[in-house]
Each structure stands twice: as structure tokens, then as C-alpha cells.
Amino acid sequence: MEMQRVGFIGAGQMATALAKGLIQVGAAEPATLVAADPSDEARQQFAQATGTATTAENLDVLGRCDVLVLAIKPQQLAGVLAQLCGRIPPEMLVVSIVAGVRLATLTEGLGWEIRIARVMPNTPCLVGQGASAFCLGTEATPEDAQRVRRLLESAGLAVEVDEALLDAVTGLSGSGPAFVYLMIEALSDGGVRMGLPRSVATTLAAQTVRGAAEMVLTTGEHPSVLRDRVTSPGGTTIAGLKTLEAGGVRAALMAAVEAATVRSIELGNG
Ligand SMILES: NC(=O)c1ccc[n+]([C@@H]2O[C@H](COP(=O)([O-])OP(=O)(O)OC[C@H]3O[C@@H](n4cnc5c(N)ncnc54)[C@H](OP(=O)(O)O)[C@@H]3O)[C@@H](O)[C@H]2O)c1
């Protein structure tokens, strides 16, 4: 696939992570990227992290990219849409990572039916381990899907879903890092309770979560199969698992995803 010229509106954390990722995986060269941001500080940090061009004018980016990424906060979107309205050429793909804003709202704000994708990324994108989901507008082509995938996979994993499922994605992978931080903290507390120094306990807890996640992703096995393999009869693991089941951890995690999804729907309708 040809290298794409990517322009970012907003040169904040997410734009920086995606631009760095694209360069690192060889999907773009610094000369093919550009970012616009009114903040001197954001532009400076973006340029320093990526070695790419920046501008203070959003409209400067339009003539310099094939893929335009909207990487601003939701409250900054209305102003940006008003600026870009009626100016998106038919061959350009717009990718919005603005949390909670629907394809229909974006299309309406940009003036006409355009090639567009909406993305729900998560914070581990900032360290190249994101879990992102995206959906496509009706004008987007299969090649556009590949372009979005390439952009997102430079900062982790990406899956395509229907737009109606993006609230569930928000509840699972969007809010999920916070659920896992809590689990890591609790595992670490258990280690400290049993005598481990805090730094050792937290390192072991975090690496255990990373290792178990890697096992699920690389083997493709169902988690219950992997769990069974480390659960020997009468052993230590089954003793711990019994306690987790008695504490309702499984039901609590399911309910957490449900509650976060419901809240995402409420915020979207608000
Ligand atoms: N960070 C994450 O992990 C994460 C996860 C999921 C979704 N998202 C979504 O991704 C989007 C970007 O998040 P972020 O963390 O990268 O935000 P961020 O670091 O605040 O970046 C946004 C940047 O856009 C700039 N900006 C403000 N108004 C602008 C305008 N009119 N034109 C161009 N740029 C403008 C901001 O400048 P000022 O600072 O001066 O306002 C800031 O530098 C958000 O919608 C967020 O909800 C982020």
C-alpha cells in the first residue's frame, strides 16, 4: 500500500502517539505528516516527538494530506467543523477520534456526504498498545478501511464494528484500562500483604497482566482453557480462584462494562 499523507487537526497526545507510530512502523515518513494546533506548546512538542511539520492554521493542512485526522477534544469540535465545512475534497478520508461524536453529526458538520471513519481509541495508544475500534461512513471504501486500520495499528490493535456497537467498545476497551489498573493495584496489595516490597509487587502484578493478555492474544485459546492449564488439582491456583468466585469478581467485571456502556449511551444522548 502506498504511503499516505496524514494531516492532524489537533497536535495533542493522541495525534502525537499516532504520528510517532506511523513513522516507527514505516507507514509514513515525517515529510508526509503535518499537524495543526493553535497552541505553541502542543506544536513544539509534536514537532519534537515526530520530526514533522506543524502549522497554527487548520486550513493549511487540507492541501497537504489524503487522510485528515480530527484529534481534538469534543468541546473543540464545533469550531473546527465550522472551519472545515464544505472544504473536504471527495478523495479525502476524514478520521475522527473525537470521543462520543456520531458519524451523522460529523457528516452534517462537514457540509456533505464524505468518506469518513469514526474511531474509539484507548489510552494505551500512547505507549503503542492501544485497543481501538472503528466504524465507517457509507461513502467509505474497503481501501479506506485499510487506511484506517493502518493508522490505528501503528499504535496497537484495531477492529471494525458497526457504529451501534461503539458504546459497548467504550464500556470495554475505552474504560477498561481503569478497571485493569484497579486489578493491578489490588494484586499488588495482596503481594504486599503477603510480605513483598511494594515496587516488587506492582512490577510482578503488571507484568503478570501483560503476560496473561499476551497469552490470550498469541495463542488464540479461550481464556478458560488457559486458566485450566495452570489450575492443578488441589493446588494453589484453585484455592485463589475459589476466593475470586466467592467475591463475585466475574460478575463485578461484567457489571462494570455494562455500567460504562450505559453511561456512554447516556452521555451520547445528553
Ligand atoms: N488520550 C486518550 O487516550 C484518548 C482515548 C480515547 C479518546 N480520545 C479522544 O481523542 C481526542 C484527542 O485527545 P487527546 O488526549 O489527544 O487531547 P489533547 O492532548 O488535549 O489534544 C487536543 C489538541 O487540540 C488542540 N486544539 C484545541 N482547539 C483546536 C482547534 N480549534 N484546532 C486545532 N487544534 C485545537 C488542543 O490545544 P489546547 O490544549 O490549547 O486546547 C490540544 O493541543 C479527544 O476527543 C479524546 O476524547 C483520547
Short mmCIF file of C-alpha atoms and ligand atoms in Angstrom, two decimals:
data_model
loop_
_atom_site.label_atom_id
_atom_site.label_comp_id
_atom_site.label_asym_id
_atom_site.label_seq_id
_atom_site.Cartn_x
_atom_site.Cartn_y
_atom_site.Cartn_z
CA MET A 1 0.00 0.00 0.00
CA GLU A 2 1.24 3.48 -0.86
CA MET A 3 2.41 5.79 1.87
CA GLN A 4 -0.34 8.14 2.85
CA ARG A 5 -0.08 11.80 3.64
CA VAL A 6 -1.75 12.27 7.00
CA GLY A 7 -2.84 15.59 8.47
CA PHE A 8 -3.87 16.06 12.10
CA ILE A 9 -6.23 18.73 13.39
CA GLY A 10 -5.07 18.97 16.99
CA ALA A 11 -1.47 18.09 17.84
CA GLY A 12 -2.12 16.72 21.34
CA GLN A 13 -1.36 13.38 22.97
CA MET A 14 -3.33 11.17 20.59
CA ALA A 15 -2.12 12.86 17.40
CA THR A 16 1.47 12.60 18.64
CA ALA A 17 1.07 8.90 19.51
CA LEU A 18 -0.44 8.08 16.09
CA ALA A 19 2.16 10.11 14.16
CA LYS A 20 5.03 8.53 16.10
CA GLY A 21 3.54 5.09 15.50
CA LEU A 22 3.14 5.65 11.75
CA ILE A 23 6.80 6.66 11.45
CA GLN A 24 8.02 3.81 13.67
CA VAL A 25 6.23 1.09 11.68
CA GLY A 26 7.32 2.63 8.36
CA ALA A 27 3.78 3.52 7.25
CA ALA A 28 4.73 7.19 6.87
CA GLU A 29 7.76 9.42 6.69
CA PRO A 30 7.97 12.63 8.69
CA ALA A 31 7.70 14.61 5.44
CA THR A 32 4.27 13.06 4.72
CA LEU A 33 2.75 14.16 8.03
CA VAL A 34 1.52 17.55 9.21
CA ALA A 35 -0.38 18.77 12.26
CA ALA A 36 -2.32 21.96 13.03
CA ASP A 37 -2.80 23.30 16.54
CA PRO A 38 -3.31 26.84 17.88
CA SER A 39 -1.17 26.01 20.93
CA ASP A 40 2.56 26.84 20.51
CA GLU A 41 3.41 24.31 23.17
CA ALA A 42 1.47 21.47 21.51
CA ARG A 43 3.03 22.25 18.12
CA GLN A 44 6.51 22.32 19.61
CA GLN A 45 6.02 19.01 21.43
CA PHE A 46 4.53 17.36 18.34
CA ALA A 47 7.40 18.55 16.13
CA GLN A 48 9.98 17.43 18.68
CA ALA A 49 8.42 13.97 19.12
CA THR A 50 7.86 13.27 15.42
CA GLY A 51 10.23 15.49 13.40
CA THR A 52 7.29 16.60 11.27
CA ALA A 53 5.85 19.92 10.12
CA THR A 54 3.25 21.83 12.11
CA THR A 55 1.10 24.86 11.48
CA ALA A 56 -1.17 27.10 13.54
CA GLU A 57 -3.77 27.17 10.73
CA ASN A 58 -6.13 24.21 10.38
CA LEU A 59 -6.89 25.03 6.74
CA ASP A 60 -3.17 24.77 5.85
CA VAL A 61 -3.42 21.04 6.49
CA LEU A 62 -6.16 20.43 3.93
CA GLY A 63 -4.00 20.74 0.82
CA ARG A 64 -1.24 18.65 2.35
CA CYS A 65 -2.91 15.34 3.21
CA ASP A 66 -5.01 12.44 1.89
CA VAL A 67 -6.21 11.39 5.35
CA LEU A 68 -7.37 14.07 7.79
CA VAL A 69 -7.47 13.04 11.46
CA LEU A 70 -9.67 15.06 13.82
CA ALA A 71 -7.77 14.72 17.11
CA ILE A 72 -9.32 17.45 19.22
CA LYS A 73 -11.47 17.38 22.36
CA PRO A 74 -15.25 17.15 21.92
CA GLN A 75 -15.76 20.73 23.18
CA GLN A 76 -13.36 21.99 20.45
CA LEU A 77 -15.14 20.18 17.64
CA ALA A 78 -17.90 22.65 16.71
CA GLY A 79 -15.38 25.39 15.84
CA VAL A 80 -13.26 23.01 13.79
CA LEU A 81 -16.27 21.64 11.86
CA ALA A 82 -17.40 25.19 11.06
CA GLN A 83 -13.92 25.92 9.66
CA LEU A 84 -13.75 22.75 7.56
CA CYS A 85 -17.40 22.76 6.41
CA GLY A 86 -17.72 22.42 2.62
CA ARG A 87 -13.95 22.17 2.12
CA ILE A 88 -13.34 18.38 2.27
CA PRO A 89 -12.48 17.10 -1.24
CA PRO A 90 -14.19 13.87 -2.39
CA GLU A 91 -10.97 11.81 -2.41
CA MET A 92 -10.05 12.74 1.18
CA LEU A 93 -10.74 10.37 4.08
CA VAL A 94 -11.66 12.03 7.38
CA VAL A 95 -10.94 10.01 10.55
CA SER A 96 -12.47 11.30 13.77
CA ILE A 97 -11.13 10.15 17.14
CA VAL A 98 -13.31 12.67 18.96
CA ALA A 99 -14.97 10.75 21.77
CA GLY A 100 -18.73 10.22 21.54
CA VAL A 101 -19.45 12.17 18.34
CA ARG A 102 -21.53 10.28 15.78
CA LEU A 103 -20.84 9.88 12.06
CA ALA A 104 -24.10 11.69 11.24
CA THR A 105 -23.09 14.72 13.34
CA LEU A 106 -19.64 14.82 11.75
CA THR A 107 -21.01 14.47 8.21
CA GLU A 108 -23.60 17.18 8.79
CA GLY A 109 -20.98 19.49 10.31
CA LEU A 110 -18.62 18.97 7.38
CA GLY A 111 -21.24 20.01 4.85
CA TRP A 112 -21.84 17.00 2.62
CA GLU A 113 -21.50 13.19 2.37
CA ILE A 114 -17.79 12.49 2.65
CA ARG A 115 -15.55 9.47 3.15
CA ILE A 116 -15.40 9.23 6.91
CA ALA A 117 -14.50 6.90 9.78
CA ARG A 118 -15.17 7.25 13.49
CA VAL A 119 -12.71 5.74 15.97
CA MET A 120 -12.83 4.88 19.66
CA PRO A 121 -9.21 4.55 20.77
CA ASN A 122 -7.96 3.96 24.33
CA THR A 123 -5.14 5.44 26.38
CA PRO A 124 -2.61 2.61 25.88
CA CYS A 125 -2.32 4.01 22.30
CA LEU A 126 0.07 6.43 23.99
CA VAL A 127 2.52 3.53 24.53
CA GLY A 128 1.79 1.72 21.24
CA GLN A 129 -0.56 -0.84 22.87
CA GLY A 130 -3.98 0.64 22.09
CA ALA A 131 -7.18 -1.32 21.53
CA SER A 132 -9.16 0.75 19.03
CA ALA A 133 -12.43 0.12 17.26
CA PHE A 134 -13.66 1.99 14.21
CA CYS A 135 -16.76 2.24 12.05
CA LEU A 136 -17.09 3.59 8.54
CA GLY A 137 -19.49 6.03 6.95
CA THR A 138 -21.49 4.98 3.88
CA GLU A 139 -19.15 6.70 1.39
CA ALA A 140 -16.00 4.99 2.71
CA THR A 141 -14.43 2.26 0.55
CA PRO A 142 -12.72 -1.03 1.51
CA GLU A 143 -9.41 0.75 0.82
CA ASP A 144 -10.43 3.42 3.32
CA ALA A 145 -10.95 0.66 5.90
CA GLN A 146 -7.37 -0.47 5.22
CA ARG A 147 -6.10 3.08 5.63
CA VAL A 148 -7.85 3.47 8.99
CA ARG A 149 -6.59 0.09 10.11
CA ARG A 150 -3.04 1.02 9.14
CA LEU A 151 -3.27 4.29 11.05
CA LEU A 152 -4.61 2.63 14.22
CA GLU A 153 -2.41 -0.46 14.07
CA SER A 154 0.62 1.80 14.26
CA ALA A 155 -0.45 2.33 17.89
CA GLY A 156 -1.82 -1.12 18.79
CA LEU A 157 -4.74 -3.27 17.64
CA ALA A 158 -7.80 -2.22 15.64
CA VAL A 159 -11.16 -3.86 14.94
CA GLU A 160 -14.02 -2.73 12.69
CA VAL A 161 -17.52 -2.66 14.21
CA ASP A 162 -20.94 -1.19 13.44
CA GLU A 163 -21.40 2.28 14.85
CA ALA A 164 -24.16 0.98 17.15
CA LEU A 165 -21.51 -1.06 19.00
CA LEU A 166 -19.18 1.85 19.78
CA ASP A 167 -20.84 2.46 23.17
CA ALA A 168 -20.06 -1.14 24.13
CA VAL A 169 -16.49 -0.61 22.91
CA THR A 170 -16.31 2.49 25.11
CA GLY A 171 -17.52 0.40 28.07
CA LEU A 172 -15.00 -2.37 27.44
CA SER A 173 -11.73 -1.09 25.94
CA GLY A 174 -12.32 2.65 26.48
CA SER A 175 -12.92 2.42 30.23
CA GLY A 176 -11.19 -0.98 30.56
CA PRO A 177 -7.68 0.33 31.29
CA ALA A 178 -9.03 1.87 34.51
CA PHE A 179 -10.62 -1.46 35.50
CA VAL A 180 -7.30 -3.22 34.91
CA TYR A 181 -5.33 -0.57 36.84
CA LEU A 182 -7.59 -1.30 39.79
CA MET A 183 -6.94 -5.02 39.39
CA ILE A 184 -3.17 -4.46 39.22
CA GLU A 185 -3.33 -2.31 42.34
CA ALA A 186 -5.33 -4.97 44.19
CA LEU A 187 -2.96 -7.78 43.12
CA SER A 188 -0.06 -5.65 44.29
CA ASP A 189 -1.82 -5.06 47.63
CA GLY A 190 -2.18 -8.82 48.00
CA GLY A 191 1.55 -9.25 47.41
CA VAL A 192 2.37 -6.54 49.96
CA ARG A 193 0.01 -8.19 52.45
CA MET A 194 2.00 -11.39 51.97
CA GLY A 195 5.29 -9.59 52.56
CA LEU A 196 6.55 -8.43 49.16
CA PRO A 197 8.02 -4.93 48.87
CA ARG A 198 5.58 -2.57 47.05
CA SER A 199 7.77 -1.98 43.99
CA VAL A 200 8.34 -5.70 43.50
CA ALA A 201 4.64 -6.46 43.99
CA THR A 202 3.48 -3.82 41.47
CA THR A 203 6.05 -4.87 38.86
CA LEU A 204 5.06 -8.52 39.19
CA ALA A 205 1.35 -7.68 39.10
CA ALA A 206 1.63 -5.50 35.98
CA GLN A 207 3.86 -7.94 34.11
CA THR A 208 1.52 -10.82 35.04
CA VAL A 209 -1.42 -8.96 33.49
CA ARG A 210 0.68 -8.17 30.39
CA GLY A 211 1.88 -11.78 30.11
CA ALA A 212 -1.59 -13.28 30.53
CA ALA A 213 -3.01 -10.85 27.94
CA GLU A 214 -0.21 -11.78 25.53
CA MET A 215 -1.00 -15.49 26.05
CA VAL A 216 -4.66 -14.91 25.12
CA LEU A 217 -3.76 -12.85 22.04
CA THR A 218 -0.93 -15.02 20.69
CA THR A 219 -2.41 -18.50 21.35
CA GLY A 220 -5.96 -17.60 20.34
CA GLU A 221 -7.13 -20.02 23.06
CA HIS A 222 -10.25 -19.31 25.08
CA PRO A 223 -9.19 -17.76 28.42
CA SER A 224 -10.89 -20.60 30.30
CA VAL A 225 -8.64 -23.15 28.52
CA LEU A 226 -5.53 -21.22 29.53
CA ARG A 227 -6.87 -20.90 33.07
CA ASP A 228 -7.49 -24.66 33.32
CA ARG A 229 -3.90 -25.33 32.21
CA VAL A 230 -2.46 -23.53 35.24
CA THR A 231 -5.01 -24.92 37.70
CA SER A 232 -3.65 -28.16 39.11
CA PRO A 233 -5.81 -30.39 41.32
CA GLY A 234 -5.65 -29.37 44.94
CA GLY A 235 -3.10 -26.66 44.08
CA THR A 236 -2.52 -23.01 44.86
CA THR A 237 -4.38 -21.56 41.87
CA ILE A 238 -7.69 -23.32 42.52
CA ALA A 239 -7.54 -22.06 46.11
CA GLY A 240 -7.21 -18.49 44.83
CA LEU A 241 -9.86 -18.94 42.11
CA LYS A 242 -12.40 -20.17 44.66
CA THR A 243 -11.89 -16.95 46.62
CA LEU A 244 -12.34 -14.82 43.47
CA GLU A 245 -15.59 -16.61 42.60
CA ALA A 246 -16.87 -16.22 46.17
CA GLY A 247 -16.05 -12.49 45.93
CA GLY A 248 -18.10 -12.13 42.74
CA VAL A 249 -15.19 -10.78 40.68
CA ARG A 250 -16.52 -12.20 37.40
CA ALA A 251 -19.98 -10.67 37.88
CA ALA A 252 -18.46 -7.38 39.05
CA LEU A 253 -16.32 -7.04 35.90
CA MET A 254 -19.28 -7.85 33.65
CA ALA A 255 -21.37 -5.28 35.51
CA ALA A 256 -18.59 -2.68 35.20
CA VAL A 257 -18.56 -2.98 31.40
CA GLU A 258 -22.35 -2.79 31.35
CA ALA A 259 -22.43 0.30 33.58
CA ALA A 260 -19.77 2.08 31.50
CA THR A 261 -21.65 1.24 28.28
CA VAL A 262 -24.94 2.56 29.69
CA ARG A 263 -23.18 5.76 30.78
CA SER A 264 -21.66 6.18 27.31
CA ILE A 265 -25.15 5.89 25.79
CA GLU A 266 -26.49 8.46 28.30
CA LEU A 267 -23.68 10.92 27.51
CA GLY A 268 -24.21 10.46 23.76
CA ASN A 269 -27.91 11.23 24.10
CA GLY A 270 -27.39 14.11 26.51
N1 LIG B 1 -5.94 10.45 25.18
C1 LIG B 1 -6.58 9.28 25.03
O1 LIG B 1 -6.10 8.23 25.42
C2 LIG B 1 -7.92 9.19 24.34
C3 LIG B 1 -8.67 7.99 24.42
C4 LIG B 1 -9.90 7.91 23.75
C5 LIG B 1 -10.36 9.01 23.02
N2 LIG B 1 -9.60 10.14 22.97
C6 LIG B 1 -10.11 11.27 22.21
O2 LIG B 1 -9.11 11.75 21.33
C7 LIG B 1 -9.29 13.16 21.19
C8 LIG B 1 -7.95 13.83 21.41
O3 LIG B 1 -7.49 13.54 22.73
P1 LIG B 1 -6.05 13.99 23.25
O4 LIG B 1 -5.83 13.29 24.53
O5 LIG B 1 -5.04 13.87 22.15
O6 LIG B 1 -6.36 15.55 23.53
P2 LIG B 1 -5.33 16.73 23.72
O7 LIG B 1 -3.99 16.22 24.14
O8 LIG B 1 -6.00 17.78 24.55
O9 LIG B 1 -5.15 17.28 22.22
C9 LIG B 1 -6.06 18.14 21.58
C10 LIG B 1 -5.23 19.28 20.96
O10 LIG B 1 -6.05 20.04 20.07
C11 LIG B 1 -5.77 21.40 20.28
N3 LIG B 1 -6.86 22.27 19.81
C12 LIG B 1 -7.79 22.96 20.54
N4 LIG B 1 -8.62 23.64 19.73
C13 LIG B 1 -8.21 23.41 18.47
C14 LIG B 1 -8.63 23.87 17.20
N5 LIG B 1 -9.69 24.68 17.07
N6 LIG B 1 -7.98 23.45 16.10
C15 LIG B 1 -6.92 22.60 16.20
N7 LIG B 1 -6.46 22.14 17.38
C16 LIG B 1 -7.09 22.53 18.51
C17 LIG B 1 -5.55 21.49 21.77
O11 LIG B 1 -4.92 22.70 22.12
P3 LIG B 1 -5.23 23.32 23.62
O12 LIG B 1 -4.60 22.38 24.58
O13 LIG B 1 -4.60 24.66 23.56
O14 LIG B 1 -6.73 23.36 23.76
C18 LIG B 1 -4.67 20.25 22.01
O15 LIG B 1 -3.32 20.52 21.77
C19 LIG B 1 -10.36 13.58 22.20
O16 LIG B 1 -11.60 13.78 21.52
C20 LIG B 1 -10.45 12.43 23.14
O17 LIG B 1 -11.74 12.29 23.67
C21 LIG B 1 -8.41 10.26 23.62
#
